[in-house]
Short mmCIF file of C-alpha atoms in Angstrom, two decimals:
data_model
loop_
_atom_site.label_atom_id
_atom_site.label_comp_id
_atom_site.label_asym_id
_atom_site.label_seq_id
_atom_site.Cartn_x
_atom_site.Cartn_y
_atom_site.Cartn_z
CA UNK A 1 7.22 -17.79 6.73
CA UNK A 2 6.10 -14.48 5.88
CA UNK A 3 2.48 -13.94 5.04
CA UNK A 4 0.78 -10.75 4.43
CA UNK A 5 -2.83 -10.30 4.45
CA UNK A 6 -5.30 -7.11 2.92
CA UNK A 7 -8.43 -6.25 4.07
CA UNK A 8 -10.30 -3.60 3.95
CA UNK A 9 -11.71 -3.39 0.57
CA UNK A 10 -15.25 -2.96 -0.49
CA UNK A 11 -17.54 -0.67 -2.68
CA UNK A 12 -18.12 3.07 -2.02
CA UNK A 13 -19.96 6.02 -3.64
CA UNK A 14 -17.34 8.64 -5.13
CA UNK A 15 -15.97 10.85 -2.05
CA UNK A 16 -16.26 8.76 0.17
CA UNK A 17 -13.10 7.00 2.61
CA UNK A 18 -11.80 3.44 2.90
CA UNK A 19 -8.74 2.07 5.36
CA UNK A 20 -7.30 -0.73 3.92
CA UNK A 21 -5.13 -2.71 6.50
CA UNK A 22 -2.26 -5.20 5.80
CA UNK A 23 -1.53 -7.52 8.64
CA UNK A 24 1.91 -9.07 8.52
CA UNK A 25 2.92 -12.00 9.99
CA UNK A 26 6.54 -13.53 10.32
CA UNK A 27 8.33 -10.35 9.62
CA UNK A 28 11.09 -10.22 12.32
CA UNK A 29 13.85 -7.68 10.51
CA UNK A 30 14.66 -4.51 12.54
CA UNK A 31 14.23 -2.63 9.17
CA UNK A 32 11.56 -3.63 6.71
CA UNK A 33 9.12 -1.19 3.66
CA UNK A 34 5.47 -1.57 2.66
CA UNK A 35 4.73 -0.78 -0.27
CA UNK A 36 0.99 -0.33 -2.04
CA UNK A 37 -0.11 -1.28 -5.10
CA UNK A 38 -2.95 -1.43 -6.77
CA UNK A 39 -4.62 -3.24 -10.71
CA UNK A 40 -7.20 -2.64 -13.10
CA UNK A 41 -8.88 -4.72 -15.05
CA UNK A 42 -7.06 -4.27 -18.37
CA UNK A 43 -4.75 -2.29 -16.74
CA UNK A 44 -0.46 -1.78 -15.51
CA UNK A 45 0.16 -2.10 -12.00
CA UNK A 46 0.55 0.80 -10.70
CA UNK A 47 2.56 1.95 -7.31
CA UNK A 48 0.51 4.13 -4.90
CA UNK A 49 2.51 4.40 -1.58
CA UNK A 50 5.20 2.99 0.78
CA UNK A 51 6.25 3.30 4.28
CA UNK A 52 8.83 2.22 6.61
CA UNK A 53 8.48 0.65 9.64
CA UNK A 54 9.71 4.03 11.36
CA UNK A 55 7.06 5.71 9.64
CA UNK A 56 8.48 7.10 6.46
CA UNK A 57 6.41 7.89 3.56
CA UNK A 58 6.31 8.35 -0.18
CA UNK A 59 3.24 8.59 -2.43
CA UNK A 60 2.48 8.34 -6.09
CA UNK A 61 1.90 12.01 -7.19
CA UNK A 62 -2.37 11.01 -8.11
CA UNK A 63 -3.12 10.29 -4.23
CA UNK A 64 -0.97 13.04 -3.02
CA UNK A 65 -3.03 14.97 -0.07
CA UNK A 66 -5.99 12.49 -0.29
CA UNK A 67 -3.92 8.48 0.90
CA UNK A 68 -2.34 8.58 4.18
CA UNK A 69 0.18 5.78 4.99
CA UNK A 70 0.74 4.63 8.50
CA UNK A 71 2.01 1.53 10.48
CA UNK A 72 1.52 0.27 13.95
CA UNK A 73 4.37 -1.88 15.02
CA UNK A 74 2.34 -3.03 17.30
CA UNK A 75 -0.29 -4.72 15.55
CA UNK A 76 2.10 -5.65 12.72
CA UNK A 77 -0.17 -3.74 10.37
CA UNK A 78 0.14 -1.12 8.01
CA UNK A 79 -2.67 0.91 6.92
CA UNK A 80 -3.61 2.83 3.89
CA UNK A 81 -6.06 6.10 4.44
CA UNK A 82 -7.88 6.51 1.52
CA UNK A 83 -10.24 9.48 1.26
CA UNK A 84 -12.23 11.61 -1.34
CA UNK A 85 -12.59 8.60 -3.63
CA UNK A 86 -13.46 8.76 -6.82
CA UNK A 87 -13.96 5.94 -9.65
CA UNK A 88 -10.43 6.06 -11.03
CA UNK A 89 -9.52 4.26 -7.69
CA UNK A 90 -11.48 0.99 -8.21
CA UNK A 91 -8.67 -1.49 -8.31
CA UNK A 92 -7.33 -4.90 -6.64
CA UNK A 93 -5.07 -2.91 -3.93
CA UNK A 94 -2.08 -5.29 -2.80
CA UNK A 95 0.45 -4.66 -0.11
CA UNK A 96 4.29 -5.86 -0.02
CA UNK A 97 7.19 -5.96 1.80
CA UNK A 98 10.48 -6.66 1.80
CA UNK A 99 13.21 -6.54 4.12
CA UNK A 100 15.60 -3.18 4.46
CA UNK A 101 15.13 -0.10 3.61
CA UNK A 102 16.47 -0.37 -0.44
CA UNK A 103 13.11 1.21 -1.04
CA UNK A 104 14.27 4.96 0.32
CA UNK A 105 16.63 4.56 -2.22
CA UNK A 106 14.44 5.30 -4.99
CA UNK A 107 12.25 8.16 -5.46
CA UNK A 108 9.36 6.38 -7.25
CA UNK A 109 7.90 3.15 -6.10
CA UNK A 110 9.92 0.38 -7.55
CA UNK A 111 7.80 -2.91 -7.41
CA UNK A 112 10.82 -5.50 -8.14
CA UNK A 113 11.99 -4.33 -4.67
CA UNK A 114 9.27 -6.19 -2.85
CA UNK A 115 9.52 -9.76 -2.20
CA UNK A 116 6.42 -10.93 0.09
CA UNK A 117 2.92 -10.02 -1.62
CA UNK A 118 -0.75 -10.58 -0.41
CA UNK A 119 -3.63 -11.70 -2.33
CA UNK A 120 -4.99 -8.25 -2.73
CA UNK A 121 -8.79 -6.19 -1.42
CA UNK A 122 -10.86 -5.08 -3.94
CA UNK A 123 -12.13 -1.96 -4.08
CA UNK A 124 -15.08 -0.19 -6.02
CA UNK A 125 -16.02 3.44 -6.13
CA UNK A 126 -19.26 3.90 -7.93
CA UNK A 127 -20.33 7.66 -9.35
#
């Protein structure tokens, strides 16, 4: 029953700002992690950020002081602050979740420890 859903994406001029937004839906445990993600074309996955739902943080060490992570119970959504964008950003951004908090267990982002995944935003910064 859990469904999560990006938005968001879109195509911006090099440092420039984005918010992508995940909106979950079915997630009922007390104690869950969001994690972001985000593929090139030709490309790894690579890990870019994760939050609890009490607001705890980690970032990949290439978005450090320019992606903020936050989450508003509230809303079910999570968000991802993206600012001074340059073209090494263009992806497919995807957000995931998983129950617990396993995730603050590791110091990188791990993505086997997500279970629920969206269909991904895309997201273009032109020079």
């Amino acid at each position: 029953q859990v469904r999560l859903a990006e938005s968001g994406g879109g195509s911006v001029q090099t440092g420039r700002s984005l918010r992508l937004s995940c909106a979950a839906s079915g997630l009922t445990s007390t104690k869950y992690c969001v994690g972001w993600f985000r593929q090139a074309p030709g490309k790894e996955r690579e890990g870019v950020a994760r939050i609890t739902n009490d607001g705890r943080t980690a970032y990949a060490d290439f978005v450090k002081g320019r992606f903020t992570s936050s989450v508003d119970n509230a809303k079910n959504t999570v968000y991802l602050q993206m600012r001074s964008l340059t073209p090494e950003e263009s992806a497919t951004y995807y957000c995931a979740a998983a129950p617990g908090w396993n995730c603050l267990r590791y110091e990188t982002l791990v993505p086997d420890t997500y279970i629920y995944w969206g269909q991904g935003t895309q997201v273009t910064v032109s020079s």
